[in-house]
XYZ file of C-alpha atoms in Angstrom:
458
model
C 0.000 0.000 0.000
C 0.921 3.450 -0.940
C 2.203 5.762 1.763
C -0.630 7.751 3.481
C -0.158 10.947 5.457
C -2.084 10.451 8.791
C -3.138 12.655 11.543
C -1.850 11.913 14.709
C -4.359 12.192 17.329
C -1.346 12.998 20.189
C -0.120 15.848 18.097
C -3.474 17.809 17.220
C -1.801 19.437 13.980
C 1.073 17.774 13.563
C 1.207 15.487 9.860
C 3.615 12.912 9.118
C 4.172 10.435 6.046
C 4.353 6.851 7.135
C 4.280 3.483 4.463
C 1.723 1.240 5.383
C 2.118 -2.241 4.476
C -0.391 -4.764 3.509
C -0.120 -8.999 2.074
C -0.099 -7.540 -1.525
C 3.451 -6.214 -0.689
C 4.784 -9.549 -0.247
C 2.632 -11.466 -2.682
C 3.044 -12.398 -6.461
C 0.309 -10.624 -7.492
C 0.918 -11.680 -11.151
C 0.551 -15.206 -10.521
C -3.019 -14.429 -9.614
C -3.876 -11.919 -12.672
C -5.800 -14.245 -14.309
C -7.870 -15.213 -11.079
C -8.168 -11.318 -10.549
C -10.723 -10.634 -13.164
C -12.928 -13.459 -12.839
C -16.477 -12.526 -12.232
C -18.688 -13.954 -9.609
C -21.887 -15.630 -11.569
C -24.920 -13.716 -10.022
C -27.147 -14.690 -13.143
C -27.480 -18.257 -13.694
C -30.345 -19.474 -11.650
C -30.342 -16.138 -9.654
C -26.690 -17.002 -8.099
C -28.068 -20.590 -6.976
C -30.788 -21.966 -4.470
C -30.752 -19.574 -1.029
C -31.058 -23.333 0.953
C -27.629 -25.200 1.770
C -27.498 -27.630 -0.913
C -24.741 -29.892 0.683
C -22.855 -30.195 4.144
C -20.139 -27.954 4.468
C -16.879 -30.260 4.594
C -13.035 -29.830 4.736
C -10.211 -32.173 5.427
C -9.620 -30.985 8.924
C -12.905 -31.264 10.816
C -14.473 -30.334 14.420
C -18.051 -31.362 15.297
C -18.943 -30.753 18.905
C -15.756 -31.720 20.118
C -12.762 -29.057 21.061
C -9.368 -28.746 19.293
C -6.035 -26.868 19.221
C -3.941 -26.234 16.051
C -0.775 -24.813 16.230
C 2.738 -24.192 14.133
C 1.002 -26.518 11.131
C 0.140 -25.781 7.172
C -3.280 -26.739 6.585
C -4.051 -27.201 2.633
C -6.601 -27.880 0.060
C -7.437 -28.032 -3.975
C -10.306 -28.526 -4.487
C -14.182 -27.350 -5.265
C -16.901 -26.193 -2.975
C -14.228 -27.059 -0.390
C -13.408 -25.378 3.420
C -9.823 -26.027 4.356
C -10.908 -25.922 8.926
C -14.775 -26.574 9.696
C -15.577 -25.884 13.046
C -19.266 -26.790 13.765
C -21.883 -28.179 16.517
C -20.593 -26.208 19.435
C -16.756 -26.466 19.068
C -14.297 -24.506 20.349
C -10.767 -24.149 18.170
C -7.799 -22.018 18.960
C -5.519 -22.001 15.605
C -1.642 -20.454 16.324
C 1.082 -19.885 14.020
C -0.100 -21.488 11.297
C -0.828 -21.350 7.541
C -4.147 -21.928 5.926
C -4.088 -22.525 2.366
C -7.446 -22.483 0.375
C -7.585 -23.361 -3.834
C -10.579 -24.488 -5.619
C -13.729 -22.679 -6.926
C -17.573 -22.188 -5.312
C -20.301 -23.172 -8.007
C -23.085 -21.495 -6.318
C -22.741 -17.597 -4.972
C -25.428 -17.823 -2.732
C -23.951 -20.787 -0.875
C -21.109 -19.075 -0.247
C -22.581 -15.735 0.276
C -25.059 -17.475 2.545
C -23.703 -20.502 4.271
C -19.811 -20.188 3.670
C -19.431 -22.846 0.955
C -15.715 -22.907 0.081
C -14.715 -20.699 2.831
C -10.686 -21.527 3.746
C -12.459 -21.316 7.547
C -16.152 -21.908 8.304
C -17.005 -21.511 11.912
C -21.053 -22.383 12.386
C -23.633 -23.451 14.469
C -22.915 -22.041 17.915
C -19.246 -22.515 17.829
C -15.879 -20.421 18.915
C -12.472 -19.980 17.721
C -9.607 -18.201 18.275
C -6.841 -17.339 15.316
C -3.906 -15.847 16.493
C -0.482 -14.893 14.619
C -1.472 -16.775 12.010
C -1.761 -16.681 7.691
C -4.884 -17.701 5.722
C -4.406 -17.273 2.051
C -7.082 -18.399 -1.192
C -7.732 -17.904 -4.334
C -10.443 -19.036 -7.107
C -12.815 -17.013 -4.643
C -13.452 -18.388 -1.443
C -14.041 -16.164 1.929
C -10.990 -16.209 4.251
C -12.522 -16.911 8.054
C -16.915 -17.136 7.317
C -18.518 -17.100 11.037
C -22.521 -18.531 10.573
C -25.287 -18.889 12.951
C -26.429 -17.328 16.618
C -23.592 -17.858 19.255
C -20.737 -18.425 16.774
C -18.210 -16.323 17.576
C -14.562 -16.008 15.900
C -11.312 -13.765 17.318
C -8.325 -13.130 15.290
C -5.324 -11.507 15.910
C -2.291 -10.734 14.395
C -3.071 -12.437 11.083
C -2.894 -11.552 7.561
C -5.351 -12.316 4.811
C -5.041 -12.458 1.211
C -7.331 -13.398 -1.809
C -7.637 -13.623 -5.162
C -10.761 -14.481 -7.065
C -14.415 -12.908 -7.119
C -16.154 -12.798 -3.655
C -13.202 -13.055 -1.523
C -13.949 -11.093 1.487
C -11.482 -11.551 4.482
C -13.978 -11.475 7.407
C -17.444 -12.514 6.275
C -20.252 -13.077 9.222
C -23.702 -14.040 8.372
C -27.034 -15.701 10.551
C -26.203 -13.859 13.358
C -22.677 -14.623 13.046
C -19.747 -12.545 15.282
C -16.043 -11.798 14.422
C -13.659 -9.833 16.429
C -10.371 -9.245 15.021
C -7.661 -7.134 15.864
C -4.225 -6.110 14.657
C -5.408 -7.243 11.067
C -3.863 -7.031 7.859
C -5.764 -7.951 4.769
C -5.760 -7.502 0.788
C -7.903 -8.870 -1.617
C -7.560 -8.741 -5.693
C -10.789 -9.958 -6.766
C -14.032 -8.533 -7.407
C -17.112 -7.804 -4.993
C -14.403 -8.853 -2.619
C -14.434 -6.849 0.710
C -12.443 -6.535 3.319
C -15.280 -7.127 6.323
C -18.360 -8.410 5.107
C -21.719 -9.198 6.381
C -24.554 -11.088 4.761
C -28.233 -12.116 5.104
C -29.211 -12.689 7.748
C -26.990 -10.174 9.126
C -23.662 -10.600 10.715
C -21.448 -8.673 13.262
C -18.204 -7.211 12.488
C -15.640 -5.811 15.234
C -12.396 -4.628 13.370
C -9.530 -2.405 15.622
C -6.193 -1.917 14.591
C -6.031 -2.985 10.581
C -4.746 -2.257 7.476
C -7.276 -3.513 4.998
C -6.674 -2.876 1.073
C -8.813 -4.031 -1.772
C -8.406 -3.710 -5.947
C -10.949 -4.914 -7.544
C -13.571 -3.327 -8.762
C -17.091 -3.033 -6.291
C -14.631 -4.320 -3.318
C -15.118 -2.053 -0.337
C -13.426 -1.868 3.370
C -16.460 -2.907 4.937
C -19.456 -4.283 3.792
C -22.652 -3.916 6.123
C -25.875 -6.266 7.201
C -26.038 -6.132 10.084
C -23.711 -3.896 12.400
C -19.835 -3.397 11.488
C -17.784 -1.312 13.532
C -14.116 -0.050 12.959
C -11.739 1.673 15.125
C -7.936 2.610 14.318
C -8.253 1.243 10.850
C -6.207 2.113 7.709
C -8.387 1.489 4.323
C -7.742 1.852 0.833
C -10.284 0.498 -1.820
C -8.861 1.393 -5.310
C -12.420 0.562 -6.997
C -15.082 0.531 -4.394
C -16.698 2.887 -1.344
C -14.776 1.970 2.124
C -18.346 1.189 2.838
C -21.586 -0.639 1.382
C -24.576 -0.614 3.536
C -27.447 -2.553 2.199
C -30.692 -2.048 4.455
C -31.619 -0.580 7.764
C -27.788 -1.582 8.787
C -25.532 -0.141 11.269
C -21.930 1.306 10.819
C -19.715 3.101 12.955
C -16.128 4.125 12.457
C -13.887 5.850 15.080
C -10.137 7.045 13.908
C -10.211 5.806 10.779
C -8.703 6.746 7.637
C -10.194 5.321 4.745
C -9.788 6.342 0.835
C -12.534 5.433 -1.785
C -11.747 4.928 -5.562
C -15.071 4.337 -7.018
C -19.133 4.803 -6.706
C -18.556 7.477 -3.240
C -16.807 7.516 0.188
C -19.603 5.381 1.689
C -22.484 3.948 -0.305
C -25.540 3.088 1.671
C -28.876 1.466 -0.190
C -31.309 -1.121 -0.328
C -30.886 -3.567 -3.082
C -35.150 -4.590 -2.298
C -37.553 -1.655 -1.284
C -36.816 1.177 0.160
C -36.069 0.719 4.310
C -35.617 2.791 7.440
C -33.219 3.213 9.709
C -29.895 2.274 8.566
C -27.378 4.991 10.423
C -23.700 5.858 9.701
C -21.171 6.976 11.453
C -17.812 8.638 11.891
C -15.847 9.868 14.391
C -12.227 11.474 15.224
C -12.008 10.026 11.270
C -10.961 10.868 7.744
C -12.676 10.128 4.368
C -11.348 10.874 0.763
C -12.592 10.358 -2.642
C -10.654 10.096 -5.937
C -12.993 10.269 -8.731
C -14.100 13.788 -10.234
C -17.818 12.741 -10.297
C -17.891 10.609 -6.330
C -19.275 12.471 -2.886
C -18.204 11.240 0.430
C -21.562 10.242 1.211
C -23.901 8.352 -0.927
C -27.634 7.295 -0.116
C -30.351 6.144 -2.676
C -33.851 4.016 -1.983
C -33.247 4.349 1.657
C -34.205 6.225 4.728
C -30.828 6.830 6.726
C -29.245 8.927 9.542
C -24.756 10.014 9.371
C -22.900 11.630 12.042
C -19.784 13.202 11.434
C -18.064 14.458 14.822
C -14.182 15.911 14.374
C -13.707 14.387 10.759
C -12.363 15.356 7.797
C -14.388 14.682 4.226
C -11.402 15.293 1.306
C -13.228 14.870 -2.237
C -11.790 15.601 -5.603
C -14.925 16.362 -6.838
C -16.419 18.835 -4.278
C -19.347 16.735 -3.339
C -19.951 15.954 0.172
C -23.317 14.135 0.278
C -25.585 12.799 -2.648
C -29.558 11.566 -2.106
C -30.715 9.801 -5.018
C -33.650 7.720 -5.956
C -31.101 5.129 -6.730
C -29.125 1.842 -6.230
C -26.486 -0.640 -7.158
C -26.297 -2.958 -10.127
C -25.039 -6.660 -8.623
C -21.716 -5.879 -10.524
C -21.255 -2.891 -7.970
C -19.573 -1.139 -9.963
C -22.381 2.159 -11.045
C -25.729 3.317 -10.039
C -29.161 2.652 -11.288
C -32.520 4.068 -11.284
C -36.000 3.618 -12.852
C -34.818 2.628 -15.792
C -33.708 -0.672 -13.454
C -36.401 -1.355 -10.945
C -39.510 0.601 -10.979
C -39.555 0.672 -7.300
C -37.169 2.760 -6.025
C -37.827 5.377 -3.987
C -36.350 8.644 -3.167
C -33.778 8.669 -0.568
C -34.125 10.757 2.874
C -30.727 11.552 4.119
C -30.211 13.040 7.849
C -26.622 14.117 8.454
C -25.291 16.090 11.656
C -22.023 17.514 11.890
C -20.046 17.823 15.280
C -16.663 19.711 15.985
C -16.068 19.488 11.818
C -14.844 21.753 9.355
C -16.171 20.707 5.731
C -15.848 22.193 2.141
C -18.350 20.719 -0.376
C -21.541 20.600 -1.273
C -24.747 18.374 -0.856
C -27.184 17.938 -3.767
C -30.270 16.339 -3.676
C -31.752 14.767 -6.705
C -35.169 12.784 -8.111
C -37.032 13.680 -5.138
C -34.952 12.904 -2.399
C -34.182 14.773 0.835
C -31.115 15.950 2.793
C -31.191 17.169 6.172
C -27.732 18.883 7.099
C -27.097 19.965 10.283
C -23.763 21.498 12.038
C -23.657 21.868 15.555
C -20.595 21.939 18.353
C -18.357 24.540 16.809
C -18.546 23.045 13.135
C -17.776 25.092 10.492
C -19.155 24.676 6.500
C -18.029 26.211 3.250
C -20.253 25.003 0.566
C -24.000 24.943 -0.826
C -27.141 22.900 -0.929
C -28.431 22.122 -4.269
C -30.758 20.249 -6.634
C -29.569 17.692 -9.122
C -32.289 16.715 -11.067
C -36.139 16.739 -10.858
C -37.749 18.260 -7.606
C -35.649 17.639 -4.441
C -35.791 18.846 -0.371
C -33.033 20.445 1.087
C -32.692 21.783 4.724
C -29.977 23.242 6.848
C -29.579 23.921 10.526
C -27.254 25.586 12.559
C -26.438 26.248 16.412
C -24.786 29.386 17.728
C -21.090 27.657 17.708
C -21.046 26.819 14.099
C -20.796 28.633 10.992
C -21.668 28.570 7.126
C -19.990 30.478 3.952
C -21.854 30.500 1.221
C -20.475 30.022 -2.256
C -23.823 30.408 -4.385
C -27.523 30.936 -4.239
C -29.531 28.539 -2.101
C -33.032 27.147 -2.268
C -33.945 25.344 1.331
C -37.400 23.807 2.209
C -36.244 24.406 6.018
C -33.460 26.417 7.379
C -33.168 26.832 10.747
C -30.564 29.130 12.427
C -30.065 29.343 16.452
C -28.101 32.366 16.050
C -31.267 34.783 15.113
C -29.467 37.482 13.835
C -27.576 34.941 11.213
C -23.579 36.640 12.749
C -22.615 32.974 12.016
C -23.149 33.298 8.471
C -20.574 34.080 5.754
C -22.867 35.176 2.520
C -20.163 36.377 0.264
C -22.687 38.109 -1.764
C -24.809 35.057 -2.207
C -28.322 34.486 -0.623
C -30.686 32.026 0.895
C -33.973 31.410 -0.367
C -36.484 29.567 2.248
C -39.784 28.283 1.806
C -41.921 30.524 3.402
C -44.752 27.655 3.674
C -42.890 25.986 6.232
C -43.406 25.728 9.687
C -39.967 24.933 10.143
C -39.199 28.535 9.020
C -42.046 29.978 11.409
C -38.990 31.929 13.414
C -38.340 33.889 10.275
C -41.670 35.302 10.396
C -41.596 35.265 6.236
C -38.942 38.363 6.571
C -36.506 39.165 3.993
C -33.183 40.406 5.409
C -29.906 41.005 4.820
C -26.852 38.539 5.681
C -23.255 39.231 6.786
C -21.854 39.600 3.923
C -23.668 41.507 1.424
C -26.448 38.183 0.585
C -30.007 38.035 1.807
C -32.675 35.914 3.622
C -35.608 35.966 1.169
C -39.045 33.807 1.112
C -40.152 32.087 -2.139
C-alpha cells in the first residue's frame, strides 16, 4: 500500500508520512492476474438456491468436540471445499499457522449465505480463536466465514489475502460474530471486501487494521447487520470503504479510509426502500478520488450520518448525494428507474459535530437531505438540486458557521443564532420556503446577511 499521510491524534496538527504495508506487498500478485478478473456468476439461476445444498466439509474437521492447532500448514485443492470446519458447538484455537485455500464455489449464494468454500467456516454455535497466524485463497473463497447465533470467531495478528471474485477476508452471516484485531488484509478480486456481512446479518468488530482491496465493487467494509471499525487504515482502489445494504448499522472511530469508485460510503437497499440504517464517523478521515464521487452516498433508503471531528477530502467537491437510486449486482455504477420501478427517493439526515467541511450536498429525483452542524462546526459550501424536484434543509447552532459560495433554495433552514452573525454570505443568498413551519422563526422576513447576501421567502 501506498504511503498515506495520517493525523496523529497525540499531536493535534502535527502530519507525518508513514508506508503502510499490507499482504499484496509480499505477494506475487501476477501469478493471480488471471484469477483477478474473474467474475462472480450472479445470473445463472439467480446465483443458486438460497437453501444449503450440501454439508459444508473440509479435510480438517471439528463437530462438537474441542481442538487446538498450532505451528502446522493446513491445505486444500479442491471445489466447494473449506480447508478448517468448526461446527456443533466447538471450540478451536488455531496459532502460528498457515491456511491454504484453492478451488472454486459453483453457487454464490452458498457461499454468500452458508460459507461454501470458505478456507475457515465456523457455524452453528461454535468459537475460535486465530492468532499470529496466515490464511491465504484464491479461485474465490471467503478467508474466516462465522454462521449462525452464538458463533463467535477472534483473530489476531493475522494476515489475509485473496484472489478471485467474492473473496472477502472477514465474512459473518445468521447472526454470526467476528472480532479481530491487529489485522492485515488484501484482496484482488471482485465484490471482494475486506469485512463483510450477509443475510441474515452478521457482526463485524475490526480495531487496529490495514485492509486494502483492488478490484472493482470491493469495499473496506461491507454492512448487514452492524460493522464497527476503530484505528483502521483502508484503501479500496475501486469501491466505497463502505456498502450498507438495508436498515444496517456502521460506525467508524479514527479511521482513515480512501474510496476509488461509486462514493466515500455507499448506503442502499438492493429490495424496497427501508428505514433506519445509520452511519457513522468519528475522530475520522474520508477521501474520494474520482471527479464525479461524494463522500456520502444514499439512494432508496431512509438513513441517519454523524460526522463528529472528521475530515471529508473529495476531488470532486461533493460531500453528500440523495438519489432515488441503487447498485447494479456488478457494484460497480448506479441505477434508477430505468432498473427497478420501485425505487424510492432517498431521505438523508446528516449532523455535523466539531467538523470543518468544504463541499456541497445535492439532492436529486425527489430525495431529501437534512444537514445539520452543531458543536463549533464550520461549512463552506451549498445545498443544491440535481435533477427533478428535491428537499433540502440546513440547521445551525450558535457555535457553528456557514460560507456560502452560491444561491440557495432550502425547504427548512433553521438558524439558532437569530441574527444569522454565524453566516458568511459572500454576496450570495438564501432562499427559504416561506410555507414551512420549520421557518415559522423567520416570520416570512426578507433580510440582509453578513456579507452583502439576503434571507428571502419564495
Amino acid at each position: 500500500m501506498a504511503s498515506i499521510r495520517l493525523l496523529l491524534a497525540c499531536l493535534p496538527l502535527a502530519l507525518a508520512t508513514i508506508t503502510v504495508l499490507d499482504p499484496s506487498d509480499y505477494a506475487d500478485l501476477a501469478a493471480d492476474a488471471t484469477d483477478n478478473t474473474l467474475e462472480a456468476d450472479y445470473t445463472t439461476d439467480n446465483s443458486g438456491p438460497q437453501y444449503l445444498l450440501y454439508n459444508i466439509t473440509g479435510p480438517y474437521y471439528y463437530s462438537d468436540e474441542d481442538g487446538e492447532i498450532d505451528h502446522q500448514t493446513l491445505t486444500v485443492d479442491a471445489n466447494d471445499t473449506s480447508v478448517l470446519v468448526v461446527t456443533e458447538g466447538s471450540a478451536v484455537n488455531v496459532s502460528y499457522t498457515d491456511v491454504i485455500k484453492k478451488g472454486y464455489s459453483t453457487w454464490l449464494n452458498q457461499a454468500s449465505f452458508f460459507g461454501v468454500n470458505a478456507a475457515i467456516n465456523v457455524a452453528n454455535a461454535s468459537t475460535t480463536y486465530i492468532d499470529h497466524s496466515n490464511i491465504t485463497v484464491h479461485n474465490g473463497a471467503a478467508n474466516i466465514y462465522a454462521y449462525g447465533t452464538g458463533t463467535t470467531v477472534y483473530v489476531s495478528n493475522t494476515d489475509l489475502y485473496s484472489s478471485g471474485p467474492v473473496s472477502h477476508g472477514l465474512y459473518a452471516a445468521g447472526n454470526g460474530t467476528v472480532y479481530a484485531s491487529n489485522l492485515r488484509h488484501y484482496s484482488g478480486g471482485k465484490r471482494s471486501s475486506s469485512f463483510s456481512g450477509d443475510s441474515p446479518g452478521g457482526y463485524i468488530y475490526v480495531t487496529d487494521a490495514v485492509a486494502h482491496t483492488a478490484g472493482v465493487g470491493s469495499a473496506i467494509f461491507y454492512t448487514l447487520g452492524d460493522s464497527y471499525g476503530k484505528d483502521v487504515i483502508g484503501k479500496s482502489e475501486n469501491g466505497p470503504s463502505l456498502f450498507s445494504d438495508g436498515a444496517q448499522s456502521s460506525v467508524f472511530e479514527n479511521v482513515d479510509f480512501t474510496a476509488g469508485l461509486l462514493a466515500g460510503t455507499v448506503m442502499f437497499s438492493s429490495s424496497t426502500r427501508s428505514s433506519g440504517a445509520s452511519l457513522s464517523f468519528s475522530n475520522s478521515r474520508l477521501t474520494t478520488l474520482g471527479e464525479d464521487m461524494a463522500a456520502l452516498w444514499f439512494g432508496n433508503l431512509i438513513a441517519s450520518a454523524t460526522l463528529h471531528a472528521t475530515e471529508l477530502n473529495t476531488t470532486s467537491g461533493i460531500l453528500v448525494i440523495a438519489n432515488a437510486s441503487q447498485i447494479t449486482q456488478s457494484f460497480d455504477h448506479f441505477v434508477g428507474w430505468e432498473e427497478n420501478s420501485s425505487i424510492q427517493p432517498a431521505q438523508a439526515t446528516v449532523t455535523v459535530t466539531e467538523s470543518t467541511l468544504s463541499g456541497d450536498i445535492v439532492a436529486y429525483n425527489g430525495s431529501s437531505i437534512s444537514w445539520s452542524l452543531a458543536e463549533y462546526s464550520s461549512w463552506t459550501g451549498t445545498a443544491s438540486t440535481g435533477r427533478g424536484t428535491a428537499y433540502l434543509a440546513v440547521a445551525l447552532d450558535k457555535t457553528s458557521t456557514w460560507t456560502l459560495t452560491k444561491n440557495v433554495y432550502l425547504q427548512n433552514f433553521t438558524n439558532a443564532d437569530t441574527t444569522n452573525s454565524n453566516i458568511a454570505s459572500q454576496g450570495y443568498s438564501i432562499y427559504y420556503n416561506a410555507s414551512s413551519s420549520a421557518n415559522a422563526w423567520i416570520k416570512s422576513a426578507n433580510t440582509t446577511l453578513p456579507g452583502g447576501g439576503s434571507l428571502q421567502s419564495y
